[in-house]
Structure formats: structure tokens, C-alpha cells
XYZ file of C-alpha atoms in Angstrom:
702
model
C 32.124 -43.035 13.800
C 29.133 -45.712 13.444
C 27.596 -45.377 17.101
C 27.459 -41.445 16.317
C 26.070 -41.618 12.876
C 23.208 -44.073 14.077
C 22.466 -42.037 17.023
C 22.263 -38.606 14.731
C 20.274 -40.749 12.143
C 17.718 -41.903 14.837
C 17.592 -38.359 16.598
C 16.703 -36.931 13.322
C 14.038 -39.686 12.476
C 12.628 -38.695 16.131
C 12.571 -35.136 15.788
C 11.261 -35.017 12.006
C 7.972 -37.723 13.311
C 7.222 -35.040 16.048
C 7.436 -32.178 13.536
C 5.055 -33.672 11.401
C 2.622 -34.560 14.394
C 3.296 -30.690 15.323
C 2.638 -29.440 12.082
C -0.474 -31.695 11.338
C -1.714 -30.087 14.667
C -0.996 -26.560 13.445
C -2.767 -27.168 10.164
C -5.975 -28.526 11.981
C -5.754 -25.328 14.346
C -5.482 -23.143 10.966
C -8.354 -25.050 9.669
C -10.634 -24.450 12.912
C -9.538 -20.830 12.834
C -10.613 -19.992 9.542
C -14.115 -21.559 10.208
C -14.638 -19.318 12.634
C -13.589 -16.355 11.159
C -16.046 -17.254 8.176
C -18.981 -16.783 10.536
C -21.036 -13.526 10.432
C -20.071 -10.784 13.040
C -22.489 -11.250 15.805
C -21.359 -8.054 18.010
C -18.686 -5.799 19.428
C -17.589 -8.329 21.616
C -17.609 -10.819 19.007
C -15.897 -8.556 16.306
C -12.813 -8.011 19.220
C -12.596 -11.820 19.628
C -12.592 -12.368 15.997
C -9.356 -9.696 15.879
C -7.669 -12.164 18.319
C -8.446 -15.222 16.332
C -7.167 -13.574 13.311
C -3.741 -12.553 15.189
C -3.701 -16.251 16.449
C -4.320 -17.294 12.387
C -1.415 -15.057 11.607
C 1.130 -16.281 13.916
C 0.259 -19.945 13.352
C 0.790 -19.206 9.502
C 3.923 -17.611 10.177
C 5.133 -20.586 12.393
C 5.626 -22.894 9.370
C 9.466 -22.074 9.768
C 10.775 -22.843 13.081
C 7.772 -24.418 14.704
C 10.095 -26.740 16.555
C 13.440 -25.328 17.300
C 14.709 -27.295 20.412
C 13.923 -29.781 22.927
C 14.976 -30.185 26.756
C 14.772 -33.459 28.708
C 14.417 -33.274 32.349
C 15.993 -35.330 34.963
C 12.370 -36.817 35.927
C 12.335 -38.120 32.093
C 10.037 -35.343 31.281
C 10.553 -33.997 27.508
C 9.185 -30.837 26.246
C 9.707 -29.257 22.523
C 10.221 -25.540 22.193
C 8.934 -23.543 19.220
C 8.476 -20.214 17.719
C 4.639 -20.154 18.836
C 3.088 -22.429 21.340
C 0.784 -25.282 20.085
C -1.870 -26.806 22.246
C -3.206 -30.414 22.335
C -6.346 -31.351 21.033
C -7.426 -32.781 24.219
C -6.161 -29.201 26.532
C -3.566 -31.191 28.262
C 0.104 -29.806 28.548
C 1.207 -28.355 25.134
C 2.523 -29.930 22.015
C 5.050 -27.393 21.647
C 5.846 -24.507 24.310
C 6.271 -21.245 23.310
C 9.500 -20.370 23.678
C 8.673 -17.195 25.861
C 6.629 -19.395 28.445
C 8.385 -19.715 31.703
C 8.768 -23.437 31.467
C 10.938 -22.707 28.211
C 13.370 -20.607 29.801
C 15.873 -23.531 31.019
C 16.503 -24.231 27.167
C 18.138 -20.687 26.997
C 19.922 -20.456 30.670
C 20.630 -23.907 31.822
C 24.410 -24.968 31.976
C 26.248 -27.991 32.977
C 27.234 -25.995 36.261
C 23.683 -25.089 36.672
C 21.564 -27.538 34.641
C 18.294 -26.401 36.280
C 16.673 -30.061 36.286
C 17.926 -30.692 32.786
C 19.979 -33.655 31.629
C 20.126 -32.801 28.037
C 19.444 -29.884 25.582
C 18.734 -30.232 21.671
C 18.923 -27.432 19.369
C 16.709 -28.633 16.129
C 17.923 -27.094 12.646
C 14.814 -26.755 10.457
C 14.314 -26.039 6.459
C 10.439 -25.581 6.286
C 8.732 -29.002 7.415
C 12.031 -30.820 7.331
C 14.585 -31.693 10.177
C 17.908 -30.846 8.654
C 20.086 -31.222 11.826
C 20.148 -31.623 15.667
C 22.717 -30.483 18.167
C 22.981 -31.969 21.535
C 24.441 -31.056 24.707
C 24.854 -33.346 27.621
C 24.361 -31.029 30.932
C 25.125 -33.841 33.271
C 29.087 -33.463 32.569
C 31.431 -30.648 33.832
C 32.179 -27.848 32.040
C 30.744 -25.400 29.429
C 31.253 -24.239 26.309
C 33.338 -21.297 27.092
C 29.922 -19.548 28.594
C 28.128 -20.473 25.221
C 24.742 -22.075 25.170
C 24.352 -24.283 22.254
C 27.807 -23.465 20.871
C 27.498 -25.731 17.860
C 24.123 -24.451 16.853
C 25.003 -20.896 17.444
C 28.282 -20.845 15.303
C 26.450 -22.386 12.752
C 23.782 -20.004 12.243
C 26.608 -16.809 12.821
C 28.232 -18.659 9.845
C 25.242 -18.739 7.538
C 25.056 -16.183 4.699
C 23.862 -13.046 5.350
C 20.787 -12.054 3.156
C 20.423 -8.191 3.507
C 17.663 -9.133 5.986
C 17.659 -9.905 9.567
C 16.255 -13.455 10.881
C 15.331 -14.493 14.241
C 17.763 -15.748 16.625
C 15.113 -17.523 18.847
C 16.782 -20.867 18.941
C 20.081 -19.410 19.737
C 19.540 -16.516 22.334
C 22.276 -16.818 24.904
C 21.978 -16.333 28.734
C 22.980 -12.930 29.067
C 20.840 -12.271 26.092
C 17.639 -13.972 27.687
C 18.212 -12.397 30.850
C 17.652 -8.972 29.177
C 14.943 -10.414 27.145
C 12.876 -11.400 30.011
C 14.110 -8.324 32.533
C 11.218 -6.644 34.228
C 9.546 -3.720 32.430
C 8.512 -1.576 35.051
C 11.287 0.876 34.405
C 13.757 1.989 31.955
C 16.324 -0.804 31.054
C 19.511 0.578 29.171
C 21.339 -2.119 27.235
C 25.005 -1.383 26.494
C 26.675 -3.360 23.625
C 29.456 -3.306 21.586
C 28.992 -4.261 17.753
C 27.697 -7.634 17.119
C 26.475 -8.412 20.469
C 23.169 -8.912 19.393
C 21.583 -5.816 20.691
C 18.998 -5.531 18.079
C 18.192 -9.323 18.355
C 17.627 -8.829 22.164
C 15.591 -5.583 21.479
C 13.483 -7.364 19.091
C 12.816 -10.726 21.310
C 12.341 -8.590 24.019
C 9.199 -6.948 22.444
C 8.016 -10.495 21.277
C 8.223 -11.711 24.966
C 6.541 -8.551 26.524
C 3.861 -8.776 24.166
C 3.263 -12.652 25.317
C 3.862 -12.194 28.449
C 1.818 -8.688 29.740
C -1.278 -8.403 28.466
C -1.447 -4.529 29.445
C 1.443 -3.760 27.398
C -0.003 -5.786 24.213
C -3.168 -3.573 24.627
C -1.348 -0.683 23.955
C 1.122 -1.980 21.892
C 4.851 -1.382 21.752
C 6.478 1.437 19.931
C 9.859 0.275 18.113
C 12.451 3.503 17.012
C 15.053 2.671 14.595
C 17.940 4.808 13.482
C 16.700 4.825 9.991
C 14.041 3.517 7.161
C 16.965 1.443 5.928
C 17.252 -0.200 9.378
C 13.639 -0.863 9.795
C 13.066 -2.287 6.313
C 16.371 -4.700 7.637
C 14.133 -5.889 10.807
C 10.764 -5.717 9.405
C 9.812 -9.394 9.249
C 11.356 -10.300 12.614
C 8.507 -9.737 14.815
C 5.503 -10.954 12.191
C 7.752 -14.112 12.157
C 7.897 -14.200 16.191
C 3.732 -14.274 15.718
C 3.603 -10.516 17.438
C 2.033 -7.465 15.047
C 1.020 -4.949 17.842
C 3.908 -2.853 17.239
C 4.437 0.459 15.589
C 8.213 0.874 13.571
C 9.383 4.305 13.176
C 11.826 6.881 13.367
C 12.439 9.460 15.575
C 11.825 12.091 12.545
C 8.420 10.784 11.606
C 7.096 10.081 15.607
C 5.197 13.424 15.109
C 1.813 12.615 13.022
C 1.614 14.673 9.916
C 5.109 16.145 10.179
C 8.183 15.081 8.158
C 11.538 16.285 7.420
C 11.619 18.921 4.716
C 15.500 20.021 4.785
C 18.868 19.104 6.065
C 20.875 21.163 8.888
C 24.307 21.299 9.967
C 25.649 19.488 13.025
C 26.071 22.903 14.709
C 22.374 23.732 14.309
C 21.269 20.094 15.355
C 23.386 20.382 18.698
C 21.920 23.640 19.551
C 18.211 22.448 19.011
C 18.738 19.260 20.512
C 19.586 20.715 24.059
C 17.473 19.894 26.909
C 17.144 23.719 27.635
C 14.368 24.065 24.362
C 11.659 22.358 26.975
C 11.547 24.842 29.316
C 11.605 27.357 26.478
C 8.902 26.023 24.942
C 6.843 25.529 27.869
C 7.358 29.305 28.837
C 6.473 30.359 24.975
C 3.216 28.232 24.979
C 2.125 29.665 28.155
C 2.537 33.355 26.683
C -0.179 32.442 24.285
C -2.625 32.623 27.505
C -4.298 35.885 27.085
C -4.084 38.335 30.361
C -6.873 38.817 32.387
C -8.878 41.944 31.917
C -12.596 42.955 31.685
C -14.492 41.140 28.720
C -17.446 42.159 27.157
C -19.707 39.429 25.503
C -23.173 40.084 23.593
C -26.089 37.937 23.796
C -29.232 38.459 22.079
C -28.212 42.093 21.314
C -27.589 42.838 24.937
C -23.860 43.697 26.113
C -22.624 41.768 29.334
C -19.393 42.820 30.966
C -17.204 39.950 32.637
C -14.917 41.575 35.121
C -11.543 41.297 35.172
C -11.409 39.507 38.369
C -13.794 36.786 36.998
C -11.727 36.350 34.062
C -8.616 35.597 36.143
C -10.276 33.578 38.285
C -11.521 31.133 35.137
C -7.822 31.620 33.846
C -6.501 30.576 37.236
C -8.785 27.651 37.542
C -8.412 26.248 33.916
C -4.694 26.364 34.006
C -4.200 24.356 37.282
C -3.028 21.322 36.837
C -0.947 19.108 34.257
C -3.221 19.716 31.209
C -2.617 21.150 27.712
C -3.411 24.268 26.398
C -6.423 23.630 24.339
C -7.838 21.689 27.428
C -7.378 24.901 29.674
C -9.205 27.083 26.624
C -12.012 24.513 26.914
C -12.023 24.882 30.773
C -11.555 28.685 30.402
C -14.442 29.026 27.767
C -16.856 26.817 30.062
C -16.252 28.999 32.880
C -16.745 32.128 30.925
C -20.137 30.554 29.558
C -20.827 30.215 33.344
C -19.954 34.075 33.961
C -22.123 35.138 31.005
C -25.068 32.876 32.289
C -24.864 34.592 35.796
C -24.692 37.966 34.376
C -27.835 37.178 32.230
C -29.584 35.855 35.271
C -28.571 38.860 37.404
C -29.934 41.216 34.934
C -32.892 39.563 34.226
C -33.740 39.146 38.004
C -33.389 42.599 38.451
C -35.587 43.639 35.721
C -38.367 41.154 36.885
C -38.179 42.634 40.469
C -38.401 45.833 39.281
C -41.677 45.029 37.068
C -43.047 42.876 40.143
C -43.068 45.793 42.332
C -45.094 48.210 39.998
C -47.257 45.220 38.567
C -48.234 44.028 42.246
C -49.593 47.877 43.210
C -51.380 47.711 39.788
C -52.895 44.376 40.583
C -53.969 45.770 44.171
C -55.768 48.646 43.070
C -57.706 46.414 40.410
C -58.805 44.244 43.376
C -59.952 46.578 45.351
C -62.080 48.432 42.878
C -63.644 44.772 41.863
C -64.272 44.320 45.061
C -66.585 47.734 45.513
C -68.392 47.202 42.375
C -69.179 43.493 42.678
C -68.642 41.430 45.576
C -69.210 38.596 42.980
C -66.402 39.214 40.789
C -63.579 37.173 40.200
C -60.297 38.471 41.863
C -57.069 38.217 40.317
C -55.195 35.802 43.012
C -51.797 37.511 42.198
C -48.962 37.305 44.721
C -45.326 38.087 45.345
C -44.956 33.995 45.404
C -46.181 33.547 41.703
C -44.759 36.890 40.444
C -41.206 36.627 42.272
C -38.715 38.082 39.838
C -36.469 34.456 39.808
C -35.900 32.258 36.871
C -36.622 28.619 37.328
C -33.780 25.935 37.141
C -35.530 24.984 33.579
C -35.117 28.422 32.742
C -31.528 28.659 33.552
C -30.558 25.428 31.654
C -32.351 26.591 28.466
C -30.233 30.191 28.978
C -27.028 27.863 29.290
C -27.491 25.818 26.274
C -28.090 29.178 24.135
C -24.826 30.430 25.526
C -22.938 27.862 24.549
C -24.375 27.628 21.105
C -24.362 31.075 20.426
C -22.169 31.888 17.467
C -21.301 35.755 18.530
C -20.305 34.458 21.904
C -18.219 31.703 20.549
C -16.667 34.259 17.923
C -15.955 36.769 20.998
C -14.191 33.865 22.931
C -11.917 32.776 20.206
C -11.034 36.518 19.191
C -9.961 36.725 23.020
C -8.118 33.417 22.983
C -7.534 32.058 19.654
C -6.816 28.570 19.171
C -3.126 27.826 18.499
C -1.750 25.958 15.449
C 1.750 24.153 16.570
C 3.544 24.598 13.630
C 2.991 28.434 13.435
C 3.813 28.697 17.299
C 7.276 27.065 16.853
C 8.185 29.236 13.734
C 6.994 32.175 15.566
C 9.721 31.107 18.409
C 12.400 30.106 16.056
C 12.319 33.125 13.564
C 11.830 35.820 16.071
C 15.096 36.950 18.045
C 13.728 38.787 20.721
C 11.150 36.283 21.642
C 13.698 33.446 21.380
C 16.005 35.184 23.329
C 13.357 35.799 26.084
C 12.243 32.016 25.949
C 15.674 30.378 25.717
C 17.859 32.021 28.022
C 20.330 29.534 27.799
C 21.232 30.379 24.107
C 24.247 32.645 23.413
C 23.483 35.933 21.197
C 25.348 33.980 18.375
C 23.040 30.732 18.593
C 19.941 32.653 18.669
C 21.141 34.445 15.409
C 22.159 30.891 13.847
C 18.664 29.748 14.627
C 16.624 32.546 13.591
C 18.510 32.692 10.318
C 17.597 29.240 9.254
C 15.623 28.792 6.340
C 11.785 28.005 6.648
C 10.758 24.089 6.541
C 11.472 21.300 9.037
C 14.796 20.310 9.967
C 15.362 16.940 11.693
C 15.795 18.947 14.930
C 12.571 20.695 14.555
C 10.509 17.254 14.798
C 11.306 16.992 18.795
C 10.642 20.556 19.027
C 7.354 20.580 17.527
C 6.468 17.487 19.304
C 7.042 19.410 22.470
C 4.737 22.294 21.143
C 2.104 19.754 19.955
C 2.111 17.965 23.240
C 1.762 21.393 25.279
C -1.070 22.968 23.035
C -2.925 19.604 22.862
C -4.959 17.706 20.056
C -8.537 16.618 19.989
C -9.080 13.619 22.275
C -9.290 10.220 20.466
C -11.826 7.874 21.852
C -10.193 4.514 22.427
C -12.155 1.047 23.370
C -9.284 -0.344 25.922
C -10.889 -3.714 25.330
C -10.365 -3.347 21.371
C -7.351 -5.206 19.798
C -4.204 -2.891 19.238
C -4.279 -1.177 15.566
C -0.489 0.332 14.737
C -2.783 2.573 12.119
C -4.733 3.895 15.045
C -1.625 4.309 17.340
C 0.653 6.057 14.732
C -1.992 8.542 13.680
C -2.686 9.845 17.173
C -0.557 12.804 18.728
C -1.366 11.543 21.895
C -1.226 7.967 22.350
C 0.727 6.155 25.101
C 2.569 3.189 24.534
C 2.648 -0.185 26.705
C 6.473 -0.248 26.076
C 9.036 1.667 24.165
C 12.304 0.099 22.671
C 14.574 2.366 21.078
C 17.602 1.011 18.863
C 20.940 2.996 18.543
C 19.508 5.001 21.488
C 23.087 6.755 22.069
C 22.058 8.891 19.110
C 18.969 10.467 20.524
C 19.216 14.206 21.540
C 17.935 15.368 24.733
C 14.952 16.592 23.009
C 14.231 13.313 21.246
C 14.480 11.669 24.442
C 11.685 13.995 25.514
C 9.741 13.411 22.784
C 9.988 9.429 23.210
C 9.248 9.745 27.061
C 6.044 11.354 26.666
C 4.783 8.131 23.998
C 5.058 6.087 27.184
C 4.555 7.943 30.635
C 5.079 4.666 32.714
C 8.374 4.730 31.987
C 8.308 1.151 30.408
C 11.083 1.396 27.755
C 14.354 -0.318 26.810
C 17.096 1.427 25.056
C 19.789 -0.378 23.300
C 23.202 0.993 21.743
C 26.654 1.604 22.174
C 28.179 4.807 23.473
C 31.019 4.408 22.119
C 29.456 4.209 18.535
C 27.852 7.621 18.824
C 27.984 9.809 15.911
C 25.109 12.662 16.642
C 26.349 15.955 17.402
C 25.135 16.330 20.736
C 27.468 16.400 23.482
C 27.095 13.342 25.759
C 29.940 10.633 25.842
C 28.320 8.547 28.312
C 24.939 7.396 29.102
C 24.429 9.409 32.307
C 24.686 12.477 30.070
C 22.448 11.347 27.180
C 19.754 10.250 29.590
C 19.770 12.375 32.691
C 17.532 15.368 30.915
C 14.476 12.937 30.219
C 15.106 10.064 32.790
C 17.281 11.358 35.484
C 18.922 8.694 37.626
C 15.135 6.347 37.231
C 17.041 3.711 35.112
C 18.995 0.734 35.556
C 21.810 -0.646 32.949
C 22.855 -4.091 31.620
C 25.713 -5.026 29.617
C 26.412 -7.302 26.507
C 29.856 -8.330 26.541
C 30.089 -11.249 23.857
C 30.402 -10.341 20.040
C 28.820 -12.931 18.394
C 28.959 -11.319 14.546
C 32.334 -9.786 14.173
C 35.083 -12.427 13.909
C 38.253 -12.136 16.008
C 40.480 -11.134 13.259
C 38.340 -7.852 12.625
C 38.098 -6.997 16.487
C 41.476 -7.096 16.776
C 41.530 -3.868 14.945
C 39.109 -2.357 17.501
C 41.360 -1.229 20.758
C 43.176 1.581 18.682
C 40.256 3.148 17.178
C 38.426 3.267 20.571
C 41.588 4.806 22.119
C 41.445 7.607 19.722
C 37.408 7.757 20.186
C 38.067 8.392 24.094
C 36.325 5.501 24.922
C 36.890 4.003 28.520
C 34.742 0.545 27.457
C 36.150 -2.766 27.215
C 35.334 -3.840 23.641
C 33.429 -7.170 23.664
C 34.768 -10.666 23.346
C 34.726 -12.161 19.637
C 33.759 -15.974 19.910
C 34.274 -16.797 16.175
C 36.796 -16.848 13.845
C 36.445 -16.382 10.101
C 39.997 -17.429 9.057
C 40.683 -14.626 6.960
C 42.636 -11.594 8.136
C 41.434 -8.061 7.214
C 43.063 -6.599 4.135
C 44.234 -3.052 3.537
C 44.954 -1.496 0.147
C 46.313 1.868 -0.707
C 44.908 3.712 -4.024
C 45.116 6.657 -6.053
C 41.909 9.089 -6.068
C 41.369 8.665 -9.852
C 41.534 4.896 -9.457
C 39.223 4.603 -6.248
C 35.814 3.930 -7.797
C 37.384 1.143 -10.343
C 39.201 -0.616 -7.682
C 36.063 -0.507 -5.260
C 33.938 -1.663 -8.031
C 36.332 -4.593 -8.973
C 36.862 -5.749 -5.151
C 33.014 -5.555 -4.777
C 32.409 -7.690 -7.798
C 34.870 -10.646 -6.905
C 33.115 -10.499 -3.625
C 30.003 -10.991 -4.857
C 30.805 -13.935 -6.599
C 32.218 -15.533 -3.720
C 29.215 -14.508 -1.383
C 26.790 -15.290 -3.999
C 24.228 -16.181 -1.618
C 24.985 -13.678 0.812
C 25.813 -10.216 0.814
C 28.504 -7.249 0.317
C 28.332 -3.634 1.710
C 30.750 -0.659 1.023
C 30.521 1.989 3.961
C 32.557 5.175 2.814
C 33.391 8.395 3.881
C 30.703 11.130 2.830
C 32.952 12.681 -0.230
C 32.928 9.105 -1.951
C 29.340 7.811 -1.625
C 27.769 9.494 -4.973
C 30.352 8.279 -6.961
C 30.234 4.621 -5.568
C 26.296 4.679 -5.689
C 26.627 5.478 -9.573
C 28.881 2.765 -10.178
C 27.426 0.217 -7.592
C 23.716 0.475 -8.031
C 21.355 -1.800 -5.879
C 24.555 -2.324 -3.651
C 23.986 -0.900 -0.239
C 26.886 1.709 -0.342
C 26.196 3.966 2.983
C 27.631 6.324 5.183
C 29.055 5.055 8.679
C 25.670 6.594 10.442
C 23.464 4.732 7.752
C 25.264 1.673 8.341
C 24.356 1.134 12.038
C 22.630 -1.865 12.796
C 23.294 -3.594 9.708
C 25.568 -6.307 8.708
C 26.811 -8.074 5.461
C 29.068 -11.200 4.972
C 31.774 -9.162 3.675
C 32.359 -5.228 3.899
C 34.437 -2.602 2.382
C 35.332 0.401 4.031
C 36.431 3.277 1.793
C 39.083 5.928 2.781
C 38.894 5.129 6.705
C 41.042 8.466 7.242
C 38.166 10.528 5.443
C 35.623 8.540 7.816
C 37.936 9.525 11.003
C 38.249 12.926 9.775
C 34.428 13.848 10.252
C 33.173 14.979 13.636
C 32.904 11.842 15.848
C 35.024 10.458 13.187
C 36.697 7.751 15.252
C 33.509 6.657 16.666
C 32.119 6.336 13.113
C 34.992 4.125 12.031
C 34.363 1.681 14.758
C 31.112 1.289 13.292
C 32.630 0.881 9.874
C 34.974 -1.838 10.342
C 32.675 -4.147 12.354
C 29.828 -4.677 10.175
C 31.111 -7.752 8.490
C 30.863 -11.450 9.581
C 33.372 -12.712 7.243
C 35.679 -10.470 5.587
C 36.690 -7.104 5.681
C 38.718 -4.820 3.169
C 39.923 -0.902 3.964
C 40.422 0.925 1.248
C 42.792 3.849 1.832
C 43.097 6.969 -0.424
C 46.651 8.004 -0.886
């Protein structure tokens, strides 16, 4: 219709003019920042300020895409543009562009016709670089709503875009239930349950960006993002910088202990055994057993032997071990207490010796004075008295003695022989590879389980990393001085065993073992964490089948839950396959509701084993032509991974576990029965069939 066309043309021109204005202002700000950063550093405070300016420079540079993504018009005729990052006006007035995370921008994500929140219109603005390519308007004065969706046209347009193998931001199309989680309070653990395609990862990443913007305390300590695999982290790595945030450490549980890495694989049986919560108490007891027993202790200073009594040693151990401190911290306090004991012993012996000498010396001096008096009244008297030769050391003498004791190498060597400094990895190996020690420490293990653990080869398996982390935390490491006023540095945080983050986000959280949860919890003692996942997609060998079982060892009942109920990624045609798979997986959850259709029914073919690789290669080639600007992925049963990777180099050919969090336009699932036959196989098949946004092919081997 001509009116609609004219209105659209006018809207595009209007938004293009504004985008040009905002981009000019952005470029002016970039020039100002570069000028300030070229000036010489004045002092430490200036250095901190410059780091913040550099972060702002990066954010404004990244904002060349999505500088303006939306607009809201209010009932009082005010207009606000929403963007990936806030852009201030030159005169310091109301921002030219509101940061999407600002409270004033929230109605853009939450207003509906039923609850307009003071808005009369919402406009989604689609851009390519500095060019406006589309607008979608919603009149919020009319009754009704687009099936519960915010900005339905913009959302469905974004969902239909080709997948490039890298996740993009969804800041323009966040939905109400997603926005509520993004902005939820961060004062306690939050668990987000959502089926495939509900936007769990999108919510997690945008929540990080929001918290870093809204809570300076979290920004100072940074955010830890834990993903299920390196492949997943590469897939999402550009999202947070695109949102203007860099105060994030992204890693996996296997790499969370600095200086440690997985060196070998392990069986599911051993992974389950070593992931149980009982290991925390076992390790606590084992580390505590490294404390030496109280006994008489002989120390040598200046060639003299001094015996510290058993009672004094016991008191030193008792006071040093009180409280919640690491073994090394307790060891340092015990050494200091024994230094004091040695100083006391030296002072006591010296005082006794001087007192003995003084008594004899005073008698001699008295006789001399009498003789002098008899022989010559003019003679000078000695003037000696007990107050001047009193057999006591001065405070300065004692302080000098204390310094000598603390720096004496023989004293230090004797204390280190008495209580050697433990090496965390050696301590763990001593526990895991000695049956009597392990049996005493881990009383919850059966004799057969103890034997299985002890028989494992040397080298760290994935389940050993949390155990090593627990040992390291209990033993302790050297303190790292941190300037809380300094900007967050990811390299500093990731290399520090004791670094605690402002917030932790865990993706695919259902896969964590109890010991992995303990490891994560220590990284955020405040409990400010967000865990996203789908309990029905659990593939790990751990025994939990619900969130209560997964979280109780580390969090108890101190957590709250939020649910994502709408599937945005996987089309209705594919989600129709899900209910019987979930039934076989033993799920009691309702699958998410799909909101879009691809118009393509899933296909199934059966092929003889000899023809499997050729058929899959042909199907992939056909889809690569069809989705030339998108992506194709293959999820296969373990037995077929190597042959398929050999003929499909460069293509993602992954197991169901490796496919977690990933998506492609088209997906080939190879040997569904083989996937289902694996441990927790029906959960794995649920993952496999829900990776596509358009087309699905299941290849059966018959």
C-alpha cells in the first residue's frame, strides 16, 4: 500500500539521519579519548583512569555495529533511542543514545499492549554498519499482543538469519522472560532452567554485560564465565566485547586451576566416583593429617640448644589452626609462635646467666670499693649497683634477638623439617594412590571403588582437577597483592589461585559434578552466581537427575530458580520429535514451546554401515550449497566420529556432548540409536536433534 510504503520510507530516512548524528558523536568521542590517551602518564591514579578510558575506547569502537537498535516513544511525546552502548551529548544533557542496560531503556524489552509502561510505540531498528536497513514498529496502544513476544517481526527476522558458526548478540530482540533474568538481583545463586533454543546462553552473556554495567563492585572483581568446552567458548567469544565488556575470564572447569591441565582421559565410572561430594571431607581430613604432632622440639641458635616443650608446641599448633585459614597460613603462624618460644627460651637462659654473674660481680665490686676507701679517701669509687647490673635484657636487645631468630637459617631449616611445606599435587597423588590412606580418608567409598581409584595411571584426569583445586585451596598459596582501585585484568585473575570474582556464570551447569560445584563456589564466596542449563540435557556420569540433587552439595537450598519456556531456535517441526525422547530420558519437564516454523519436516534415512560415510558426505555437500552463507553441523554416535571427520575436514563433526550450546542452520544426526545406547543416551539424543534452526536429517544405520 502506498501509505505504508511512504511511512516506511520516512521512518528509514528519519532513523538514518539519527544514526548519522549518533555516529558523528561517537567518532568525536573516540577522537577525544585518543587525545587523552596520548598524554604522558602522571601518576598511579592517572594510570587507573587511563585504563578506564581505554576500556571506553574499545566499547565505542565495537559499537560501530548496533550503535542504535531501537526507539521508544512515550505518552508524553518523549523519544529515546536505545543502543548497544550509551552515547552522551556534547552539552552533557540527556544521553543521545541510551545504553540498553540503563533502567530507562527497560520498557523497550518489557512493554506490551496490555502493559505499555508509559509507551505508545516501540520501534526495532535493523542496521548494517552505518546504514539503516529496516524498521519494525509496534503500536502499544492497541489491544492484544504478538503471542507473548516482544518485537515479533524483528525477532523472527533475526531467528531466520543464517548461522555463521559464531554467536551474535541478541540485545535488540531480548524477550520479557529473558530480560527479567538478565536484570535479576545478583545477591544469591540463580539457576535458569531452559530447554534447547530458549536462549540460555544469550541470557547468560547479556546478564554478564548488564551486571558489569550496573554493579561497579562486580566490575572491580570481574566475572568468571565457565563453558562446557573450548569449542563453545570460541563460539561465544565475540559477544561480550561486542557488548562493550572485557572484565571477564572465560574458561572451562578443566582449566580453572592455574598451572594444571588435563593429561589423560578416564572412564565414566571413575569420573562419577571422583565427582562425589564426599571427596571434600576426605580431602579436608587428609590435608589436616599433614599437620605435625605436638612433641618436644629442639632448636639451635648460636650453637646453643634450646628445647621447646610439647605443651608450648601444642599451644602454637592450636592457635595457628584456629579459624578458617589455609594450611600454609597456619604453618606460618605456627612458625611465628615457635620463634616467640625460642626468643623466650633465649631470654630466660640469658637472664638466669646474667643474674648469676651479677651476684658474684657485685661481691667483687663491693670488696674493691672497701679496699679503695681504706687506702685513699680520694680514690674514685666504682659506683656499681644492682639497678645498673640487673641481669635483664632491654626491649631493644629482645627485638634484635627476635630479628636474629627469624633470619637464622638453621632455625628455619629445623622448622621446615618439623613441618615441611606441602606441594598440592604430591599431596593429592599420595591420597589417590595409597589404598590405606584413601580408605581412611574417603570412608564413603567401597573397597572396590578404592581399588579402582588407586589403580588409575599417573597424570591428571578431568575429575582430578576439582580434587587438585580443593587440595590447593586447603593448603593455600602465596597471597597476591591486589589494588582494588585498579581496573580488572583477566590475566591477573586467571593466574591467581585465590582470586574471587564478583560474579560467576556457568553455562550447561547441569553437567557439573559435586566437586566441580565446590570448586566454582570457592571462586565466588558471596554466592553471586548464575547457572544456566537444562537438566534434561544432562550427559555427565553424575547421579543427579534434578537441580536439587545437582546443587545441594555446594549450595544447599540457598538458591532460586527461573525458567525459560519459549524455544526461539529450533522450529516446530523438529520440536515435535522431542516428547517421546524426553519420555525415554525419564524427564518430568514440559518441553519448551517453539514459536517459529521452518516449513521443512525433518527427514530420516537408513543406510548400510558400508555406505554411511558416503551418504553423510553427500547430504552435507548438498546442504552446504543450500546454506552457502550459513552453517551445517554433524552430530554422531562416538563410533562414527573419526571416519566422518576424515572425510569432512573443517566441518563441525561432534559428539552430542560437544554439540552442547552450538547451533547450525542444518544438522545431520548420525546413528540416533547409537547415541541413545550410550550412558544417558536419550538425554544426548535430545541434545543432538535440537541443534538446527532450519533443517534436520537423521541417518539410521541398519
